């Protein structure tokens, strides 16, 4: 079946690195995504990775994909207070249409 | 390039009424998907439209329906509203199988 799991909460100090983890079950997933949601807002696409890649870096963001363990992580370097938000990982469902399967979201708290 | 536009942003309806939400995707994008976000259930897929055809449907009752127009704009309709339909409704716009961009959502409150 299709399922995505995330830890619910992460607290870090400003300037530290944050690592948000996600596991998924659908081995046929082609794309995996990270979204950010601030209070009262929609979902902001941060980055995504294609399933034939192991790593993708985009400025302060690094995505690591371990297909064998079906594990995805998002590392935010030099975390800032403006990074405080809920982070969702998502996979494209096995039907490979527009259906995204989301995790429960990880609340990132950044302390000054 | 304009982003995904959802209207209205906020809506208050009474139980038993019906509601129509609108989503205008990014220009050139033909796929529009709808999601319901609630604190208890998280983000759940409602349906996807591609070139005016429903391509995929989530596990929601028939009270939830949608359509897509020739200009790719999409509407979703919820009939006979229940208190449990109170949620943030988000639409996503895709041009291909990679990036999926979301709108700001419509906050529906059913009283």
Coordinates of N, CA and C in Angstrom, one line a residue:
Chain A
X1 N 0.8 -1.2 0.0 CA 0.0 0.0 0.0 C 0.9 1.2 0.0
X2 N 0.2 2.4 0.0 CA 0.9 3.6 0.0 C 0.8 4.3 1.4
X3 N 2.0 4.6 1.9 CA 2.0 5.2 3.3 C 3.3 6.0 3.4
X4 N 3.2 7.1 4.0 CA 4.4 8.0 4.3 C 4.4 8.4 5.7
X5 N 5.5 8.2 6.4 CA 5.7 8.4 7.8 C 6.7 9.5 8.1
X6 N 6.4 10.4 9.0 CA 7.4 11.4 9.4 C 7.3 11.5 11.0
X7 N 8.4 11.9 11.6 CA 8.4 12.3 13.0 C 7.6 13.6 13.1
X8 N 7.0 13.8 14.2 CA 6.0 15.0 14.3 C 6.7 16.3 14.7
X9 N 7.8 16.2 15.4 CA 8.3 17.5 15.9 C 9.9 17.5 16.0
X10 N 10.4 18.6 15.7 CA 11.9 18.8 15.7 C 12.2 20.2 16.2
X11 N 13.1 20.3 17.2 CA 13.4 21.6 17.7 C 15.0 21.8 17.6
X12 N 15.4 22.9 17.0 CA 16.8 23.2 16.9 C 17.1 24.6 17.3
X13 N 18.4 24.9 17.4 CA 18.8 26.3 17.7 C 19.2 27.0 16.4
X14 N 18.9 28.2 16.3 CA 19.3 29.0 15.2 C 20.7 28.8 14.8
X15 N 21.0 28.6 13.5 CA 22.4 28.4 13.1 C 22.8 26.9 13.0
X16 N 22.1 26.1 13.7 CA 22.3 24.6 13.6 C 21.8 24.1 12.3
X17 N 22.1 22.8 12.0 CA 21.5 22.1 10.9 C 20.3 21.4 11.4
X18 N 19.2 21.3 10.6 CA 18.0 20.5 10.9 C 18.0 19.3 9.9
X19 N 17.6 18.2 10.4 CA 17.4 17.0 9.6 C 16.0 16.5 9.8
X20 N 15.2 16.5 8.8 CA 13.8 16.0 8.9 C 13.8 14.7 8.1
X21 N 13.3 13.6 8.7 CA 13.2 12.3 8.1 C 11.9 11.9 7.7
X22 N 11.9 11.0 6.7 CA 10.6 10.5 6.1 C 10.8 9.1 5.6
X23 N 9.9 8.2 5.8 CA 9.9 6.9 5.2 C 8.6 6.7 4.4
X24 N 8.8 5.9 3.3 CA 7.7 5.7 2.4 C 7.6 4.2 2.1
X25 N 6.5 3.8 1.6 CA 6.3 2.3 1.3 C 6.3 1.9 -0.1
X26 N 5.9 2.9 -1.0 CA 5.7 2.5 -2.4 C 7.0 2.6 -3.1
X27 N 7.6 1.4 -3.4 CA 8.9 1.3 -4.1 C 8.8 1.8 -5.5
X28 N 7.6 1.9 -6.1 CA 7.6 2.4 -7.5 C 7.4 3.9 -7.6
X29 N 7.5 4.6 -6.5 CA 7.5 6.1 -6.5 C 8.5 6.6 -7.4
X30 N 8.1 7.6 -8.2 CA 9.1 8.2 -9.2 C 9.6 9.5 -8.6
X31 N 8.8 10.3 -8.0 CA 9.3 11.6 -7.5 C 8.9 11.7 -6.0
X32 N 9.8 12.3 -5.2 CA 9.5 12.5 -3.8 C 9.8 14.0 -3.5
X33 N 8.9 14.6 -2.7 CA 8.8 16.0 -2.6 C 9.0 16.4 -1.1
X34 N 9.5 17.7 -1.0 CA 9.4 18.3 0.3 C 8.7 19.6 0.2
X35 N 7.7 19.8 1.0 CA 6.9 21.1 1.1 C 7.0 21.7 2.4
X36 N 6.8 23.0 2.4 CA 6.8 23.8 3.7 C 5.5 24.5 3.8
X37 N 4.9 24.5 5.0 CA 3.6 25.1 5.2 C 3.8 26.0 6.5
X38 N 3.6 27.3 6.3 CA 3.5 28.3 7.4 C 2.1 28.5 7.8
X39 N 1.9 29.0 9.0 CA 0.5 29.1 9.5 C -0.4 29.9 8.6
X40 N -1.6 29.3 8.3 CA -2.6 29.9 7.5 C -2.2 30.0 6.0
X41 N -1.2 29.3 5.6 CA -0.8 29.4 4.2 C -0.9 28.0 3.5
X42 N -0.7 28.0 2.2 CA -0.8 26.8 1.4 C 0.6 26.1 1.5
X43 N 0.8 25.2 0.6 CA 2.1 24.4 0.6 C 3.1 25.0 -0.4
X44 N 4.3 25.3 0.1 CA 5.3 25.8 -0.7 C 6.3 24.7 -1.1
X45 N 6.4 24.5 -2.4 CA 7.4 23.4 -2.9 C 8.8 23.9 -2.6
X46 N 9.5 23.1 -1.8 CA 10.9 23.4 -1.5 C 11.8 22.8 -2.5
X47 N 11.7 21.5 -2.7 CA 12.5 20.7 -3.6 C 11.9 19.4 -3.8
X48 N 12.4 18.7 -4.8 CA 12.0 17.3 -5.1 C 13.1 16.6 -5.6
X49 N 13.0 15.2 -5.6 CA 14.1 14.4 -6.1 C 13.5 13.3 -6.9
X50 N 14.1 13.0 -8.0 CA 13.7 11.9 -8.8 C 14.3 10.6 -8.3
X51 N 13.6 9.5 -8.4 CA 13.9 8.2 -7.7 C 15.2 7.6 -8.2
X52 N 15.8 8.1 -9.3 CA 17.1 7.5 -9.7 C 18.3 8.3 -9.2
X53 N 18.0 9.3 -8.3 CA 19.0 10.1 -7.7 C 19.2 9.7 -6.2
X54 N 20.4 9.9 -5.7 CA 20.7 9.6 -4.3 C 20.7 10.9 -3.5
X55 N 21.0 12.0 -4.1 CA 21.2 13.3 -3.4 C 20.8 14.4 -4.4
X56 N 20.3 15.5 -3.7 CA 20.1 16.7 -4.5 C 20.3 17.9 -3.5
X57 N 21.1 18.8 -4.0 CA 21.4 20.0 -3.2 C 20.9 21.3 -3.8
X58 N 20.3 22.1 -3.0 CA 19.8 23.4 -3.5 C 20.0 24.4 -2.4
X59 N 21.0 25.2 -2.6 CA 21.4 26.2 -1.6 C 21.5 25.6 -0.2
X60 N 20.7 26.0 0.8 CA 20.8 25.4 2.1 C 20.1 24.1 2.3
X61 N 19.5 23.6 1.3 CA 18.7 22.3 1.4 C 19.5 21.2 0.7
X62 N 19.5 20.1 1.4 CA 20.1 18.8 0.9 C 19.1 17.7 1.1
X63 N 18.7 17.0 0.0 CA 17.8 15.9 0.1 C 18.7 14.6 -0.2
X64 N 18.5 13.7 0.7 CA 19.1 12.4 0.6 C 18.0 11.3 0.4
X65 N 18.2 10.4 -0.6 CA 17.3 9.4 -0.8 C 18.0 8.0 -0.7
X66 N 17.5 7.1 0.1 CA 17.9 5.8 0.2 C 16.8 4.9 -0.2
X67 N 16.9 4.4 -1.5 CA 15.8 3.7 -2.1 C 15.7 2.3 -1.4
X68 N 16.8 1.7 -1.0 CA 16.8 0.4 -0.4 C 16.0 0.4 0.9
X69 N 16.2 1.4 1.7 CA 15.5 1.5 2.9 C 14.2 2.4 2.8
X70 N 13.9 2.9 1.6 CA 12.8 3.8 1.4 C 12.8 4.9 2.4
X71 N 13.9 5.6 2.5 CA 14.1 6.6 3.5 C 14.5 7.9 2.7
X72 N 13.9 9.0 3.1 CA 14.1 10.3 2.5 C 14.4 11.3 3.6
X73 N 15.4 12.1 3.4 CA 15.7 13.2 4.5 C 15.9 14.5 3.8
X74 N 15.6 15.5 4.6 CA 15.8 16.9 4.2 C 16.7 17.6 5.3
X75 N 17.8 18.0 4.8 CA 18.7 18.7 5.7 C 18.7 20.2 5.4
X76 N 18.5 21.0 6.4 CA 18.5 22.5 6.3 C 19.7 23.0 7.0
X77 N 20.6 23.6 6.2 CA 21.9 24.1 6.8 C 21.6 25.5 7.4
X78 N 22.3 25.8 8.5 CA 22.2 27.2 9.1 C 20.8 27.6 9.2
X79 N 20.1 26.8 10.0 CA 18.6 27.0 10.2 C 18.3 28.4 10.8
X80 N 17.4 29.1 10.2 CA 17.0 30.4 10.7 C 15.6 30.4 11.3
X81 N 15.2 31.4 12.1 CA 13.9 31.4 12.7 C 12.8 31.4 11.6
X82 N 13.1 32.0 10.5 CA 12.1 32.0 9.4 C 11.9 30.6 8.8
X83 N 12.7 29.6 9.2 CA 12.4 28.2 8.7 C 11.4 27.5 9.6
X84 N 11.0 28.1 10.7 CA 10.0 27.5 11.6 C 8.7 27.3 10.8
X85 N 8.2 26.1 10.7 CA 7.1 25.8 9.9 C 6.8 24.3 10.0
X86 N 5.8 23.8 9.3 CA 5.6 22.4 9.2 C 6.1 21.9 7.8
X87 N 6.8 20.8 7.8 CA 7.4 20.3 6.6 C 6.8 18.9 6.3
X88 N 6.4 18.8 5.0 CA 5.7 17.6 4.6 C 6.6 17.0 3.5
X89 N 6.7 15.6 3.7 CA 7.3 14.9 2.5 C 6.1 14.2 1.8
X90 N 6.3 14.0 0.5 CA 5.2 13.4 -0.3 C 5.8 12.6 -1.4
X91 N 5.1 11.5 -1.8 CA 5.5 10.7 -2.9 C 4.4 10.7 -3.9
X92 N 4.8 10.5 -5.1 CA 3.8 10.3 -6.2 C 3.3 8.9 -6.1
X93 N 2.0 8.7 -6.0 CA 1.4 7.3 -5.9 C 1.8 6.4 -7.0
X94 N 1.6 5.1 -6.9 CA 2.1 4.2 -7.9 C 1.3 4.3 -9.2
X95 N 0.2 4.9 -9.2 CA -0.5 5.1 -10.4 C 0.2 6.2 -11.3
X96 N 1.2 6.8 -10.7 CA 2.0 7.8 -11.5 C 1.1 8.9 -12.1
X97 N 0.0 9.2 -11.5 CA -0.7 10.4 -12.0 C -0.4 11.6 -11.0
X98 N -1.3 12.5 -10.9 CA -1.1 13.6 -10.0 C -1.3 13.4 -8.5
X99 N -1.6 12.2 -8.1 CA -1.9 11.9 -6.7 C -0.7 11.9 -5.9
X100 N -0.6 12.8 -4.9 CA 0.5 12.8 -4.0 C 0.0 12.2 -2.6
X101 N 0.9 11.4 -2.1 CA 0.7 10.8 -0.8 C 1.6 11.6 0.2
X102 N 0.9 12.2 1.2 CA 1.7 13.0 2.2 C 1.9 12.3 3.5
X103 N 3.0 12.7 4.1 CA 3.2 12.3 5.5 C 2.4 13.3 6.4
X104 N 2.5 13.0 7.7 CA 1.7 13.8 8.7 C 2.3 15.2 8.9
X105 N 3.5 15.4 8.5 CA 4.1 16.7 8.7 C 5.0 16.7 9.9
X106 N 6.1 17.4 9.8 CA 7.1 17.6 10.9 C 7.1 19.1 11.3
X107 N 6.7 19.4 12.5 CA 6.8 20.8 13.0 C 8.2 21.1 13.4
X108 N 8.8 22.0 12.7 CA 10.2 22.5 13.0 C 10.1 23.8 13.8
X109 N 10.7 23.7 15.0 CA 10.8 24.9 15.9 C 12.2 25.3 15.9
X110 N 12.5 26.6 15.6 CA 13.8 27.1 15.6 C 13.9 28.1 16.7
X111 N 14.8 27.8 17.7 CA 14.9 28.7 18.9 C 16.1 29.7 18.6
X112 N 15.8 31.0 19.0 CA 16.9 32.0 18.7 C 18.1 31.7 19.6
Chain B
X1 N 5.5 34.8 -14.0 CA 4.5 33.8 -14.2 C 3.6 33.7 -13.0
X2 N 2.3 33.8 -13.1 CA 1.4 33.8 -12.0 C 1.4 32.4 -11.4
X3 N 1.1 32.3 -10.1 CA 1.0 31.0 -9.4 C -0.4 30.5 -9.5
X4 N -0.6 29.5 -8.6 CA -1.9 28.9 -8.5 C -2.9 29.8 -7.7
X5 N -4.0 30.0 -8.3 CA -5.0 30.9 -7.6 C -6.2 30.2 -7.2
X6 N -6.5 30.3 -5.9 CA -7.7 29.6 -5.4 C -8.6 30.7 -4.9
X7 N -9.9 30.6 -5.2 CA -10.9 31.5 -4.7 C -12.2 30.8 -4.2
X8 N -12.8 31.2 -3.2 CA -12.4 32.3 -2.3 C -11.4 31.8 -1.3
X9 N -10.8 32.7 -0.5 CA -9.8 32.3 0.4 C -10.5 31.8 1.7
X10 N -11.6 32.3 2.0 CA -12.3 31.9 3.2 C -13.8 31.8 2.9
X11 N -14.5 30.9 3.6 CA -15.9 30.6 3.3 C -16.5 30.1 4.6
X12 N -17.7 30.6 4.9 CA -18.5 30.0 6.0 C -19.8 29.6 5.5
X13 N -20.2 28.4 5.7 CA -21.4 27.8 5.2 C -22.1 27.1 6.3
X14 N -23.4 26.9 6.1 CA -24.3 26.2 7.1 C -24.4 24.8 6.6
X15 N -24.6 23.9 7.6 CA -24.8 22.5 7.3 C -26.0 22.3 6.4
X16 N -25.8 21.4 5.4 CA -26.8 21.1 4.4 C -26.7 22.0 3.1
X17 N -25.9 23.0 3.2 CA -25.7 23.9 2.0 C -24.7 23.2 1.1
X18 N -24.5 23.8 -0.1 CA -23.5 23.3 -1.0 C -22.5 24.4 -1.2
X19 N -21.3 24.1 -1.7 CA -20.3 25.1 -1.9 C -19.5 24.7 -3.2
X20 N -19.0 25.7 -3.8 CA -18.2 25.6 -5.0 C -16.9 26.3 -4.8
X21 N -15.8 25.6 -5.0 CA -14.4 26.3 -4.8 C -13.8 26.3 -6.2
X22 N -13.0 27.3 -6.4 CA -12.3 27.4 -7.8 C -10.8 27.4 -7.7
X23 N -10.2 26.9 -8.7 CA -8.7 26.8 -8.8 C -8.3 27.2 -10.2
X24 N -7.4 28.2 -10.3 CA -6.8 28.5 -11.6 C -5.4 28.0 -11.6
X25 N -5.0 27.1 -12.4 CA -3.6 26.6 -12.4 C -2.6 27.5 -13.0
X26 N -1.4 27.2 -12.9 CA -0.3 28.0 -13.6 C -0.6 27.8 -15.1
X27 N -0.4 28.9 -15.8 CA -0.6 28.9 -17.3 C 0.2 27.8 -17.9
X28 N -0.5 27.0 -18.8 CA 0.2 25.9 -19.5 C 0.1 24.6 -18.7
X29 N -0.3 24.6 -17.5 CA -0.4 23.3 -16.7 C -1.8 22.7 -17.0
X30 N -1.8 21.4 -17.3 CA -3.1 20.8 -17.6 C -3.7 19.9 -16.5
X31 N -2.8 19.6 -15.5 CA -3.3 18.8 -14.4 C -3.6 19.6 -13.1
X32 N -4.8 19.4 -12.6 CA -5.2 20.0 -11.3 C -5.6 18.9 -10.4
X33 N -5.1 19.0 -9.2 CA -5.5 18.0 -8.2 C -6.0 18.8 -7.0
X34 N -6.9 18.1 -6.2 CA -7.5 18.7 -5.0 C -7.2 17.9 -3.8
X35 N -7.0 18.6 -2.7 CA -6.6 17.9 -1.4 C -7.4 18.6 -0.3
X36 N -7.8 17.8 0.7 CA -8.4 18.3 1.9 C -7.4 18.2 3.0
X37 N -7.2 19.2 3.8 CA -6.3 19.2 4.9 C -7.1 19.5 6.2
X38 N -7.1 18.5 7.1 CA -7.7 18.7 8.4 C -6.7 18.3 9.5
X39 N -6.8 18.8 10.7 CA -5.9 18.5 11.8 C -5.9 17.0 12.1
X40 N -7.0 16.3 12.0 CA -7.1 14.9 12.3 C -6.6 14.0 11.2
X41 N -6.9 14.3 10.0 CA -6.6 13.4 8.9 C -5.4 13.8 8.1
X42 N -4.9 15.0 8.3 CA -3.8 15.5 7.5 C -4.2 15.8 6.1
X43 N -3.3 15.6 5.1 CA -3.6 16.0 3.7 C -4.1 14.7 3.0
X44 N -5.3 14.8 2.5 CA -5.9 13.7 1.8 C -6.3 14.1 0.3
X45 N -6.0 13.2 -0.6 CA -6.2 13.4 -2.0 C -7.7 13.3 -2.3
X46 N -8.3 14.2 -3.0 CA -9.7 14.2 -3.4 C -9.8 13.7 -4.8
X47 N -9.3 14.4 -5.8 CA -9.3 13.9 -7.2 C -8.3 14.8 -8.0
X48 N -8.1 14.2 -9.2 CA -7.2 14.9 -10.2 C -7.9 15.0 -11.5
X49 N -7.7 16.1 -12.1 CA -8.3 16.3 -13.5 C -7.1 16.7 -14.4
X50 N -7.2 16.1 -15.6 CA -6.2 16.3 -16.6 C -7.0 16.5 -17.9
X51 N -6.8 17.6 -18.6 CA -7.4 17.9 -19.9 C -8.9 17.5 -19.8
X52 N -9.6 18.1 -18.8 CA -11.0 18.0 -18.6 C -11.5 16.7 -18.2
X53 N -10.7 15.7 -17.9 CA -11.1 14.4 -17.6 C -10.6 14.0 -16.1
X54 N -11.4 13.4 -15.3 CA -11.0 13.0 -14.0 C -10.1 11.8 -14.2
X55 N -8.9 11.9 -13.7 CA -7.9 10.8 -14.0 C -7.7 9.9 -12.7
X56 N -8.0 10.5 -11.6 CA -7.8 9.7 -10.4 C -8.8 10.3 -9.3
X57 N -9.2 9.4 -8.4 CA -10.2 9.8 -7.4 C -9.8 9.2 -6.1
X58 N -9.9 10.0 -5.0 CA -9.6 9.5 -3.7 C -10.8 8.9 -3.0
X59 N -10.7 8.6 -1.8 CA -11.7 7.9 -1.1 C -12.6 8.8 -0.3
X60 N -13.4 9.6 -1.0 CA -14.4 10.5 -0.5 C -15.8 10.2 -1.0
X61 N -16.8 10.6 -0.2 CA -18.2 10.3 -0.6 C -18.5 11.1 -1.9
X62 N -19.6 10.6 -2.5 CA -20.0 11.2 -3.8 C -20.5 12.7 -3.6
X63 N -20.6 13.2 -2.4 CA -21.0 14.6 -2.2 C -19.8 15.5 -2.7
X64 N -18.7 14.9 -2.8 CA -17.5 15.7 -3.3 C -17.4 15.4 -4.8
X65 N -17.4 16.5 -5.6 CA -17.3 16.3 -7.1 C -16.4 17.5 -7.6
X66 N -16.0 17.3 -8.8 CA -15.2 18.3 -9.4 C -15.4 18.4 -10.9
X67 N -14.8 19.3 -11.5 CA -14.8 19.4 -13.0 C -13.6 20.3 -13.4
X68 N -13.3 20.2 -14.7 CA -12.2 21.0 -15.2 C -12.7 21.5 -16.6
X69 N -12.4 22.8 -16.8 CA -12.8 23.5 -18.0 C -11.7 23.4 -19.1
X70 N -12.0 23.8 -20.3 CA -11.1 23.8 -21.4 C -9.9 24.7 -21.1
X71 N -10.0 25.7 -20.3 CA -8.8 26.5 -20.0 C -8.0 26.0 -18.8
X72 N -8.3 24.8 -18.4 CA -7.7 24.1 -17.2 C -8.1 24.5 -15.9
X73 N -8.9 25.6 -15.8 CA -9.4 26.0 -14.5 C -10.3 24.9 -14.0
X74 N -10.3 24.7 -12.6 CA -11.1 23.6 -12.1 C -11.9 24.1 -10.9
X75 N -13.0 23.4 -10.7 CA -13.9 23.7 -9.6 C -14.2 22.4 -8.9
X76 N -14.3 22.5 -7.6 CA -14.8 21.4 -6.8 C -16.1 21.8 -6.1
X77 N -17.0 20.9 -5.9 CA -18.3 21.1 -5.3 C -18.5 20.2 -4.2
X78 N -19.0 20.7 -3.1 CA -19.4 19.8 -2.0 C -20.8 20.1 -1.7
X79 N -21.7 19.0 -1.8 CA -23.1 19.2 -1.6 C -23.4 18.7 -0.2
X80 N -24.6 19.1 0.3 CA -25.1 18.7 1.6 C -23.9 18.7 2.7
X81 N -23.4 19.9 2.9 CA -22.3 20.1 3.8 C -22.5 19.5 5.2
X82 N -21.4 18.9 5.7 CA -21.5 18.4 7.1 C -20.4 19.2 7.9
X83 N -20.5 19.1 9.2 CA -19.5 19.8 10.1 C -18.1 19.3 9.8
X84 N -18.0 18.0 9.5 CA -16.7 17.4 9.3 C -16.1 17.8 8.0
X85 N -16.8 18.6 7.1 CA -16.2 19.0 5.9 C -15.4 20.3 6.1
X86 N -15.4 20.9 7.3 CA -14.6 22.0 7.6 C -13.2 21.7 7.5
X87 N -12.5 22.4 6.6 CA -11.1 22.0 6.3 C -10.5 23.1 5.4
X88 N -9.2 23.0 5.2 CA -8.5 23.8 4.2 C -8.4 22.9 2.9
X89 N -9.0 23.5 1.9 CA -9.0 22.8 0.6 C -7.9 23.4 -0.3
X90 N -7.0 22.5 -0.7 CA -5.8 22.9 -1.5 C -5.9 22.4 -2.9
X91 N -5.5 23.1 -3.9 CA -5.4 22.6 -5.2 C -3.9 22.7 -5.7
X92 N -3.5 21.7 -6.5 CA -2.2 21.6 -7.0 C -2.2 21.6 -8.5
X93 N -1.2 22.3 -9.1 CA -1.1 22.4 -10.5 C 0.2 21.8 -11.0
X94 N 0.1 21.0 -12.0 CA 1.3 20.3 -12.5 C 1.4 20.4 -14.0
X95 N 2.6 20.6 -14.5 CA 2.8 20.7 -16.0 C 3.3 19.3 -16.5
X96 N 4.0 18.6 -15.7 CA 4.5 17.3 -16.0 C 4.5 16.4 -14.8
X97 N 5.4 15.5 -14.7 CA 5.4 14.6 -13.6 C 6.4 15.0 -12.5
X98 N 6.9 16.2 -12.7 CA 7.9 16.7 -11.7 C 7.2 17.7 -10.7
X99 N 7.4 18.9 -10.9 CA 7.0 19.9 -9.9 C 5.5 20.0 -9.8
X100 N 5.0 20.0 -8.5 CA 3.6 20.2 -8.3 C 3.5 21.4 -7.3
X101 N 2.8 22.5 -7.8 CA 2.7 23.7 -7.1 C 1.3 23.9 -6.5
X102 N 1.2 24.4 -5.3 CA -0.1 24.5 -4.6 C -0.5 26.0 -4.5
X103 N -1.8 26.1 -4.4 CA -2.3 27.4 -4.1 C -2.4 27.7 -2.6
X104 N -2.9 28.9 -2.3 CA -3.0 29.2 -0.8 C -4.1 28.5 -0.1
X105 N -5.0 27.9 -0.9 CA -6.1 27.2 -0.2 C -7.3 28.0 0.0
X106 N -8.4 27.3 0.2 CA -9.7 27.9 0.6 C -10.0 27.3 2.0
X107 N -10.2 28.1 3.0 CA -10.6 27.7 4.3 C -12.1 27.7 4.4
X108 N -12.6 26.5 4.5 CA -14.1 26.3 4.6 C -14.5 26.0 6.0
X109 N -15.4 26.7 6.5 CA -15.9 26.5 7.9 C -17.4 26.2 7.7
X110 N -17.8 25.0 8.2 CA -19.2 24.7 8.2 C -19.8 24.8 9.6
X111 N -20.9 25.6 9.7 CA -21.5 25.8 11.1 C -22.9 25.3 11.1

